[in-house]
CSV table of C-alpha atoms and ligand atoms in Angstrom, one decimal:
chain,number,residue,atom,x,y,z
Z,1,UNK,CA,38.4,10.4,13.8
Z,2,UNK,CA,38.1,14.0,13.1
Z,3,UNK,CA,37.4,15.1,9.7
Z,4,UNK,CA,39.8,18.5,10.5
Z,5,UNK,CA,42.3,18.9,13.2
Z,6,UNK,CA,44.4,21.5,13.6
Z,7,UNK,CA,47.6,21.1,16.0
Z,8,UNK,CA,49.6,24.0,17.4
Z,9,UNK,CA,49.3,26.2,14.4
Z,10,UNK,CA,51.1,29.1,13.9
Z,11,UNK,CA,51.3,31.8,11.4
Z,12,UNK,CA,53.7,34.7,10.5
Z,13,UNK,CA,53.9,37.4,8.0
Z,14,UNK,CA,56.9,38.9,6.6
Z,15,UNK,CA,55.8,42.0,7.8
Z,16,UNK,CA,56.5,40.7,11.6
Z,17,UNK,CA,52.8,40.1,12.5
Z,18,UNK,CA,51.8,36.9,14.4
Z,19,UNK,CA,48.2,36.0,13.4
Z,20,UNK,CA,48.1,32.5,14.8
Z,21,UNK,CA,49.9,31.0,17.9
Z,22,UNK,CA,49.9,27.8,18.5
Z,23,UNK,CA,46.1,27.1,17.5
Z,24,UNK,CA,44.0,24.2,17.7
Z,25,UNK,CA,41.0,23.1,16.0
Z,26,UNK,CA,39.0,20.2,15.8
Z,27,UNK,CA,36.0,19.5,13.5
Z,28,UNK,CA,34.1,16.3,13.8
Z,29,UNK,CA,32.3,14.9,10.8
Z,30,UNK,CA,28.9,16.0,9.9
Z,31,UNK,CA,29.5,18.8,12.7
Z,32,UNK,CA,28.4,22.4,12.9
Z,33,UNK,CA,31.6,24.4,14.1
Z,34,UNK,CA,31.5,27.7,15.4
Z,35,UNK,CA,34.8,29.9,15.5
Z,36,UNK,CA,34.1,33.2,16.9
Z,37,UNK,CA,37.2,36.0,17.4
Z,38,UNK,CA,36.3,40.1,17.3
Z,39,UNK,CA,38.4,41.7,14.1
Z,40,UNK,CA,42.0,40.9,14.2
Z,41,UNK,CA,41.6,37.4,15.9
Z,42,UNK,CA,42.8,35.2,13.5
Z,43,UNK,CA,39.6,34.0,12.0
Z,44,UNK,CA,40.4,34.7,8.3
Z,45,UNK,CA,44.1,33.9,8.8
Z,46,UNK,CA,42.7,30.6,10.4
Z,47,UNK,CA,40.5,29.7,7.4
Z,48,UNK,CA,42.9,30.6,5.1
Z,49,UNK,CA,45.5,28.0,6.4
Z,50,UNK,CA,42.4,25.6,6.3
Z,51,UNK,CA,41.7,26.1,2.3
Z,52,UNK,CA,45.0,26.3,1.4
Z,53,UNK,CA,45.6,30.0,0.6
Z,54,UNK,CA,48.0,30.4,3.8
Z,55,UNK,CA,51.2,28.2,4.8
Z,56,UNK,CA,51.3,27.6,8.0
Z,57,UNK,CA,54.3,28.5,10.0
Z,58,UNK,CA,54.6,25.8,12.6
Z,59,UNK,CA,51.7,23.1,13.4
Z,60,UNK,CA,50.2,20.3,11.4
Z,61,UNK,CA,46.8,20.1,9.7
Z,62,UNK,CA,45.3,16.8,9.5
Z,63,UNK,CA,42.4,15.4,7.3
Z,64,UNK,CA,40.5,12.5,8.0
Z,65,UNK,CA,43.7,12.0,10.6
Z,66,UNK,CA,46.2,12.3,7.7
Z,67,UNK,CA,48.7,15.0,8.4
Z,68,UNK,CA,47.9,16.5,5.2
Z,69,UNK,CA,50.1,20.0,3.3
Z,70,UNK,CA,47.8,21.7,1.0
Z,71,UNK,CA,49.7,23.1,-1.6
Z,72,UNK,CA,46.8,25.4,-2.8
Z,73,UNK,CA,43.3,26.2,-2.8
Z,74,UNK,CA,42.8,23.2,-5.7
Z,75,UNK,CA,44.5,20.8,-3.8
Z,76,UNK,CA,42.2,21.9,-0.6
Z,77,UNK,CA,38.8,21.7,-2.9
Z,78,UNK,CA,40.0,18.9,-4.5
Z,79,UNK,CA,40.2,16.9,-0.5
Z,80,UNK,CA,36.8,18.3,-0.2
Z,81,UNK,CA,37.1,21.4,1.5
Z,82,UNK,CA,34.6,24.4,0.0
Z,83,UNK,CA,35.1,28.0,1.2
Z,84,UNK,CA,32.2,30.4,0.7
Z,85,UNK,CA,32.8,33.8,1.5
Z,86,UNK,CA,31.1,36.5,2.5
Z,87,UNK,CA,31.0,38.1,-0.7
Z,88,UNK,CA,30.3,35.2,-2.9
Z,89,UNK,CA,32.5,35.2,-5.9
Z,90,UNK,CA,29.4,34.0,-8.7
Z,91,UNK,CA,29.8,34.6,-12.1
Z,92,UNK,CA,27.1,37.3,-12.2
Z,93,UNK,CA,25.5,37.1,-16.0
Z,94,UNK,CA,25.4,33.3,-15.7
Z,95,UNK,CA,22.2,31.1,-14.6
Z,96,UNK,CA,21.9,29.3,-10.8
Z,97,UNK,CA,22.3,26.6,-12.8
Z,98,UNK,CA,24.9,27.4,-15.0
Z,99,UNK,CA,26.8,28.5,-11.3
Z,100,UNK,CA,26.3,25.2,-9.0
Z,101,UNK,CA,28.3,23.2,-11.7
Z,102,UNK,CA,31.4,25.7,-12.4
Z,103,UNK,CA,34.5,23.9,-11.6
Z,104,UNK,CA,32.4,20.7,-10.5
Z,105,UNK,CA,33.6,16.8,-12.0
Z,106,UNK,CA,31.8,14.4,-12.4
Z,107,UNK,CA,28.7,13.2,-15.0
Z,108,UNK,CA,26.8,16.4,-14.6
Z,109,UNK,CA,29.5,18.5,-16.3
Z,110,UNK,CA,27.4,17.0,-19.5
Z,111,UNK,CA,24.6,19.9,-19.9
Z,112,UNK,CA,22.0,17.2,-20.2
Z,113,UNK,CA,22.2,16.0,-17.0
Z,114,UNK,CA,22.0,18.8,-14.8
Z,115,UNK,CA,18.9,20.0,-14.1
Z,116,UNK,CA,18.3,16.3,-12.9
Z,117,UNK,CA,21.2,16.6,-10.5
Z,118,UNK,CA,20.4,20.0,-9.8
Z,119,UNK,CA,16.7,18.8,-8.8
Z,120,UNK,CA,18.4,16.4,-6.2
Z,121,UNK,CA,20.6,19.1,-4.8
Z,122,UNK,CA,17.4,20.8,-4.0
Z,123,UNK,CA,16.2,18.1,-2.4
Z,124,UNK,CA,18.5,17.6,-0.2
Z,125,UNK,CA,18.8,21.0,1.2
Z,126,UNK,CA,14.9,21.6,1.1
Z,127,UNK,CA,15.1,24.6,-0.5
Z,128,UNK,CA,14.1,26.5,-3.9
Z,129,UNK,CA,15.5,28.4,-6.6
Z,130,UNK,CA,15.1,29.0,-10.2
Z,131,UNK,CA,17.9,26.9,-12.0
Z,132,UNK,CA,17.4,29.9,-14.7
Z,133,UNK,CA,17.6,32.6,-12.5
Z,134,UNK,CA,20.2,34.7,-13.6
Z,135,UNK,CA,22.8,35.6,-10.4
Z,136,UNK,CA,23.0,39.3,-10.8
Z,137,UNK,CA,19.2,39.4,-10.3
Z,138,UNK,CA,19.0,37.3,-6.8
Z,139,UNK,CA,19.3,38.6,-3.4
Z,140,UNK,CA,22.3,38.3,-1.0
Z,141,UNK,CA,20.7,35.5,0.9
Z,142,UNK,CA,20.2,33.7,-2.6
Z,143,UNK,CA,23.4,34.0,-3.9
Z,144,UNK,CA,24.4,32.3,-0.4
Z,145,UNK,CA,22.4,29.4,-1.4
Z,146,UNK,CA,23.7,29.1,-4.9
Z,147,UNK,CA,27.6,29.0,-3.2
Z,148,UNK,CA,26.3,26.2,-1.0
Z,149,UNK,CA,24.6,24.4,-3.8
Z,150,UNK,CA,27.8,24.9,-5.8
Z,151,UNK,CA,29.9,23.6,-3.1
Z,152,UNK,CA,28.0,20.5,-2.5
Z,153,UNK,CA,27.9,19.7,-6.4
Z,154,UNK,CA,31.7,19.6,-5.9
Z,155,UNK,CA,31.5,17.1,-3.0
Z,156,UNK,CA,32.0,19.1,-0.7
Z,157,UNK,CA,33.0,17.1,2.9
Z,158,UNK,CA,33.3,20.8,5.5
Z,159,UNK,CA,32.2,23.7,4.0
Z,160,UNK,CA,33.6,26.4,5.7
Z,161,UNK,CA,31.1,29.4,6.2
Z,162,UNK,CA,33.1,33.4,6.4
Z,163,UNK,CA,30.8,35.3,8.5
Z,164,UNK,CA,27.9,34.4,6.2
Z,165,UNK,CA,25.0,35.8,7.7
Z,166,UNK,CA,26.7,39.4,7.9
Z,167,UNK,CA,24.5,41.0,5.8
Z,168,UNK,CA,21.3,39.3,5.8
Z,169,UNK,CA,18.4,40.1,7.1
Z,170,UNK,CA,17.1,37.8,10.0
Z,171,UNK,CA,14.3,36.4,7.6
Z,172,UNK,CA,17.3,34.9,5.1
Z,173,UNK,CA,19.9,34.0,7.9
Z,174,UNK,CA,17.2,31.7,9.4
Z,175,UNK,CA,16.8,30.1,5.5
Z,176,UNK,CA,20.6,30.0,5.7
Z,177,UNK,CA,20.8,28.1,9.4
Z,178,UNK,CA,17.7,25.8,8.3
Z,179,UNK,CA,19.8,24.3,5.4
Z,180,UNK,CA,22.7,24.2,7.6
Z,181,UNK,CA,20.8,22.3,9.8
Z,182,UNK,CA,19.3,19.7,7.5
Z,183,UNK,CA,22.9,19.4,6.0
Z,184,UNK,CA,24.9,18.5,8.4
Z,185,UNK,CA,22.1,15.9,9.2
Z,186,UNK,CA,22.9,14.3,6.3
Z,187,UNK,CA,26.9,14.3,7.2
Z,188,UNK,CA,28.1,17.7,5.6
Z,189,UNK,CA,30.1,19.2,8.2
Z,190,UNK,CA,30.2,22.9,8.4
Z,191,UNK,CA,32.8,25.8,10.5
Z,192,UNK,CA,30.9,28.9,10.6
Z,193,UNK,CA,32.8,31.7,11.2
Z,194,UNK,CA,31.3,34.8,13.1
Z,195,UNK,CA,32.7,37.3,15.4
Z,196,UNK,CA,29.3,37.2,17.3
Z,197,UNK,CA,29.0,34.7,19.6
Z,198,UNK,CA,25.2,34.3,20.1
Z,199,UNK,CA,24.8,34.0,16.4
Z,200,UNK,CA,26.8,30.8,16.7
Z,201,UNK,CA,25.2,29.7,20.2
Z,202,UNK,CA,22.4,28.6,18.6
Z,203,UNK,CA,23.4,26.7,15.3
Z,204,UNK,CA,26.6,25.1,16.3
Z,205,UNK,CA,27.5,21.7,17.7
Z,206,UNK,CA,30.6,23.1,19.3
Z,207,UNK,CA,32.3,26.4,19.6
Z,208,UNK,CA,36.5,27.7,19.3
Z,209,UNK,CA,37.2,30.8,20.8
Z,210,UNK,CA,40.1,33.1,19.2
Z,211,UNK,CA,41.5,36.1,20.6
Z,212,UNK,CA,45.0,37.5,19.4
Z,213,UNK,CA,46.0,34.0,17.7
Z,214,UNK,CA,45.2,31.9,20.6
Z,215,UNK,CA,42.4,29.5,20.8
Z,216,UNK,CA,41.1,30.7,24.4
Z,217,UNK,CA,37.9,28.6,25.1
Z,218,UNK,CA,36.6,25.5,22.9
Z,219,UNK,CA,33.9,23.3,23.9
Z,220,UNK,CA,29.8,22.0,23.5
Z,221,UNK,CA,27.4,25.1,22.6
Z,222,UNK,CA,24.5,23.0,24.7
Z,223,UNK,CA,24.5,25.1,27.8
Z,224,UNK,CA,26.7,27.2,27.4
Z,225,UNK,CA,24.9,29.9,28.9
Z,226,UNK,CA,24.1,28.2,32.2
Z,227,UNK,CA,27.8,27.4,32.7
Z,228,UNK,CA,29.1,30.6,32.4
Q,301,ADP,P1,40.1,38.2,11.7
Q,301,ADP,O1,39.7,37.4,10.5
Q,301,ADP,O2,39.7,37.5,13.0
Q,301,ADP,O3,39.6,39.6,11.7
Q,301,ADP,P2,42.7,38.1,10.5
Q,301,ADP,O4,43.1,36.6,10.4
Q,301,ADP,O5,42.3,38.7,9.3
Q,301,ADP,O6,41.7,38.2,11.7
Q,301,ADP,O7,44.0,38.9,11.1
Q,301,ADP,C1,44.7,38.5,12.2
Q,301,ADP,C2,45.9,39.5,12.3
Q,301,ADP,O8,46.8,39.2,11.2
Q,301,ADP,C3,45.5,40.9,12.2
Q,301,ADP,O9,46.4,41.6,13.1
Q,301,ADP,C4,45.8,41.3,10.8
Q,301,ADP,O10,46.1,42.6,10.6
Q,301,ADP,C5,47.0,40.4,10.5
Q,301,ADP,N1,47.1,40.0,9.1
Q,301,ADP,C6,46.2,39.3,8.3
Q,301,ADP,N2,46.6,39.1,7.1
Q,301,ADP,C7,47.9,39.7,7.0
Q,301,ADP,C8,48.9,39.8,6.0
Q,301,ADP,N3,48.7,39.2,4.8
Q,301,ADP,N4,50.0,40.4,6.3
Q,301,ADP,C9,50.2,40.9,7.5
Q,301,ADP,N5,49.3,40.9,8.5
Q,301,ADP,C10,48.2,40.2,8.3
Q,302,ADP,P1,51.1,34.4,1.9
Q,302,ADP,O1,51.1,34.7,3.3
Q,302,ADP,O2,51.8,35.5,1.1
Q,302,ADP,O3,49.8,34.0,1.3
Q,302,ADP,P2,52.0,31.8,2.3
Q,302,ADP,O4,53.3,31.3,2.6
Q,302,ADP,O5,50.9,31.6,3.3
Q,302,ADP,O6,52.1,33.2,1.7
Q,302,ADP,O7,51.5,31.0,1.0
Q,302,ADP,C1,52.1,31.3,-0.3
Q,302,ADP,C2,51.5,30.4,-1.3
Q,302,ADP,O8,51.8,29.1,-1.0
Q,302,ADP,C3,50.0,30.6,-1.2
Q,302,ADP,O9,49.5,31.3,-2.3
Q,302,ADP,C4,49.4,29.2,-1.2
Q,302,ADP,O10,48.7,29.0,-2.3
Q,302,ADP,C5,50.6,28.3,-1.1
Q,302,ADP,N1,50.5,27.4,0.0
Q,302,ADP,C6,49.5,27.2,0.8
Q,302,ADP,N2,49.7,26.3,1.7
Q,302,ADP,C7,50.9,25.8,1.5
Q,302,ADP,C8,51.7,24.9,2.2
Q,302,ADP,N3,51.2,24.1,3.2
Q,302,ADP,N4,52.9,24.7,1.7
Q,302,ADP,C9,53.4,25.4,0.7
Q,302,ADP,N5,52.7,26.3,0.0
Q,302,ADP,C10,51.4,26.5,0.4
C-alpha cells in the first residue's frame, strides 16, 4: 500500500487560476520521491494540498490507503506528515535542542529527557550538532538538519522536502542527501521537491514530472538517462 496517493487532483483559485489538473501522485513507504516542475508548475500548490494548507478542488488524497481530508496543517502533522521548507521557520534565539522538540509529544517534552532522545536522533541520522547551539548562529545547511531532526522527533512518517538544497553549497547538500539516504533506509519516506531534474536523478527512488498542473512523466530514476 502506498503511504501517499494522490488521485486526479485538482486545484482552483478564486482568482480563476488552475494550478493542479487532474494530478496524481504516489509515494511508497520508506521511498525517496522526486517531483520536479520549472516555476509555476504546481509544485508548491501540490505540497500544499499534501500538508493541509490547500483544499483540493476535485481528487482524493489517500493515506496509508485511507481516503483521508486534512482539515489543516495539525491534522496533516498530526497523520505524520512534516513539511520543511526552504526557509526553515526555527525559532532563532533558541538552542538545536530546545528547536527539535517544539511542538513534539511524547516523553521527551519533559526537559530531562531530551538530550537522551536527542542523542538517539543523532544516531540515527549519523550526523552532528551541538544540542546548545544556538539557531541564529548555524549555517543554512545546519538549520536544515535541525528541521529534519525536528520533524522526526514528531514522528514524522514522509517528510516532504521544498526545494531544500536551493541554497547550499554542494559540500552541505551532499550532508543533506547522505541523511536522506540513511533515512529512508530506516523507513522514513521523503518527496523532495526541486525544479532541477538532475538534482533529483541521483537521490530519488522514483520521479513525478509536473508541467502546468499536469503530472507529464512519473516513473524509476535507475536509468533514466539511458532510456531517454
Ligand atoms: P511552483 O511551486 O511549481 O512554482 P505553484 O504551485 O506555486 O508552482 O503555482 C502554480 C500556479 O498557481 C502558478 O500559476 C501560480 O501563479 C498559481 N498560484 C499559486 N498560488 C496561488 C494563489 N494563492 N492564488 C492564485 N494563484 C496561485
Ligand atoms: P486557500 O486557497 O485560500 O488556502 P483553501 O480552500 O485551499 O483556501 O483552504 C482554506 C483553508 O482550509 C486552509 O487554510 C486550510 O487550512 C483548510 N483546508 C485544507 N485542506 C482542507 C480540506 N481538505 N477541506 C477543508 N478545509 C481544508
Amino acid at each position: 500500500t502506498p503511504l501517499l496517493s494522490l488521485e486526479g487532483v485538482g486545484k482552483s483559485f478564486p482568482n480563476g487560476t488552475v494550478a493542479l489538473r487532474g494530478a496524481r501522485l504516489t509515494v511508497m513507504p520508506g521511498s525517496v520521491h522526486g517531483l520536479v516542475g520549472a516555476n509555476g508548475a504546481g509544485k508548491s500548490t501540490m505540497i500544499k494540498v499534501i500538508a493541509g494548507a490547500h483544499a483540493p478542488t476535485t481528487g482524493t488524497v489517500r493515506w496509508k490507503g485511507e481516503r483521508v481530508v486534512w482539515r489543516d496543517p495539525g491534522a496533516a502533522r498530526s497523520a505524520g506528515v512534516a513539511t520543511i521548507m526552504q526557509h526553515v521557520p526555527l525559532a532563532p534565539t533558541l538552542t538545536v535542542l530546545e528547536n527539535v522538540f517544539l511542538g513534539s509529544r511524547g516523553p521527551w517534552r519533559l526537559p530531562r529527557r531530551r538530550r537522551g532522545e536527542f542523542a538517539d536522533l543523532l544516531d540515527r541520522v549519523g550526523y552532528r550538532i551541538d544540542p546548545d547551539a544556538e539557531v541564529a548562529d548555524l549555517a543554512i545547511g545546519e538549520r536544515q538538519m535541525v528541521a529534519i531532526l525536528q520533524a522526526l522527533a514528531t514522528g514524522a512518517e514522509l517528510v516532504v522536502m521544498d526545494e531544500p538544497t536551493a541554497s547550499l553549497a554542494e559540500g552541505e547538500r551532499q550532508v543533506v542527501f547522505d541523511v536522506v539516504r540513511r533515512l529512508s533506509a530506516q523507513g522514513t519516506a521523503f518527496l523532495y521537491v526541486s525544479h532541477f531534474l538532475d538534482e533529483v536523478l541521483s537521490l530519488t527512488d522514483r520521479v513525478t514530472v509536473l508541467r502546468d498542473g499536469t503530472v507529464v512523466e512519473e516513473g524509476e530514476t535507475a536509468g533514466y538517462d539511458e532510456d531517454r
